[in-house]
Amino acid sequence: DQQVKQNSPSLSVQEGRISILNCDYTNSMFDYFLWYKKYPAEGPTFLISISSIKDKNEDGRFTVFLNKSAKHLSLHIVPSQPGDSAVYFCAASANPFSGGYNKLIFGAGTRLAVHP
Amino acid sequence: NAGVTQTPKFQVLKTGQSMTLQCAQDMNHNSMYWYRQDPGMGLRLIYYSASEGTTDKGEVPNGYNVSRLNKREFSLRLESAAPSQTSVYFCASRPGQSNQPQHFGDGTRLSIL
């Protein structure tokens, strides 16, 4: 039973255009969401996060949107660059007072390819 | 500026052999984690240590043991390796306060024949 789902295994985008990566979750207790980026033979690198009290968080070219009613979040990359080509993982965790921030649940990842 | 260091990077074992994966962080983080990643799946938490002296089970703890040796080091042990434990193992750490992200090492690729 996957609690965090990334339904698109891959995405191809032209350089300079917008990349939109999607993530759905089923556990309504999740209150903190993160995106990680992973290059081959390296560990995941933290990209951006959002708390459930917000619906948007921006950091440079990266914006994460959270729709709690739909249990959906998305990562927008504008403009996309060839160096953004990587696997992107969505992750979620529950209320910290139950130790939940120690327990990240990851999606299966989306492989983004940005081509010139 | 090492961050989280995992050793070894690669290992091949035979079924039934034992093995300890090492992890050390130099960021003075309180919490440390072990994950496994299998093809087509996200990372799954095996065990974690919220603070020095404590360890707790994650999603997939069966077949593994852990030791939080000190604040810097957190090891993962396979007592009797099985082919189903062939995976890439990642160690992570985070400060431990509130909702700060985890920082990952570059992984150990483990194959069990």
Short mmCIF file of C-alpha atoms in Angstrom, two decimals, chain B residues 46-108:
data_model
loop_
_atom_site.label_atom_id
_atom_site.label_comp_id
_atom_site.label_asym_id
_atom_site.label_seq_id
_atom_site.Cartn_x
_atom_site.Cartn_y
_atom_site.Cartn_z
CA ILE B 46 15.15 0.28 7.87
CA TYR B 47 16.14 1.72 11.27
CA TYR B 48 16.77 5.12 12.73
CA SER B 49 18.40 6.67 15.77
CA ALA B 50 16.67 9.82 16.91
CA SER B 51 19.50 10.61 19.31
CA GLU B 52 22.65 9.01 20.66
CA GLY B 53 21.74 5.95 22.69
CA THR B 54 18.39 5.26 21.01
CA THR B 55 17.37 3.19 18.00
CA ASP B 56 13.95 2.42 16.50
CA LYS B 57 12.54 0.27 13.74
CA GLY B 58 11.44 1.73 10.44
CA GLU B 59 9.36 0.16 7.67
CA VAL B 60 11.57 -2.82 6.82
CA PRO B 61 13.72 -3.81 9.84
CA ASN B 62 13.63 -7.60 9.48
CA GLY B 63 17.05 -9.17 8.89
CA TYR B 64 18.98 -6.12 10.11
CA ASN B 65 20.50 -4.79 13.32
CA VAL B 66 21.92 -1.37 14.05
CA SER B 67 24.32 0.23 16.50
CA ARG B 68 24.61 3.91 17.32
CA LEU B 69 28.25 3.74 18.30
CA ASN B 70 28.48 7.42 19.24
CA LYS B 71 27.01 10.69 18.00
CA ARG B 72 28.94 10.49 14.72
CA GLU B 73 28.57 6.82 13.78
CA PHE B 74 25.63 4.56 12.98
CA SER B 75 26.26 1.05 11.63
CA LEU B 76 23.95 -1.45 9.94
CA ARG B 77 24.58 -5.17 10.30
CA LEU B 78 23.34 -8.08 8.23
CA GLU B 79 23.86 -11.18 10.37
CA SER B 80 23.00 -13.75 7.69
CA ALA B 81 22.72 -12.14 4.27
CA ALA B 82 19.93 -13.23 1.90
CA PRO B 83 19.52 -12.48 -1.84
CA SER B 84 16.44 -10.38 -0.97
CA GLN B 85 18.78 -7.96 0.78
CA THR B 86 20.52 -7.10 -2.48
CA SER B 87 19.98 -3.36 -2.66
CA VAL B 88 21.54 0.07 -2.45
CA TYR B 89 21.79 1.21 1.15
CA PHE B 90 21.77 4.87 2.10
CA CYS B 91 22.65 6.44 5.42
CA ALA B 92 21.32 9.87 6.35
CA SER B 93 21.47 12.32 9.22
CA ARG B 94 19.70 15.47 10.33
CA PRO B 95 20.01 17.91 13.22
CA GLY B 96 16.96 16.43 14.92
CA GLN B 97 15.06 19.61 15.64
CA SER B 98 11.65 20.16 14.12
CA ASN B 99 11.18 19.65 10.41
CA GLN B 100 14.71 19.91 9.06
CA PRO B 101 15.63 17.75 6.08
CA GLN B 102 17.80 14.66 6.11
CA HIS B 103 21.23 14.70 4.46
CA PHE B 104 22.28 11.54 2.64
CA GLY B 105 25.50 9.70 1.96
CA ASP B 106 26.33 8.36 -1.49
CA GLY B 107 25.23 4.82 -0.74
CA THR B 108 26.58 1.28 -0.52
#
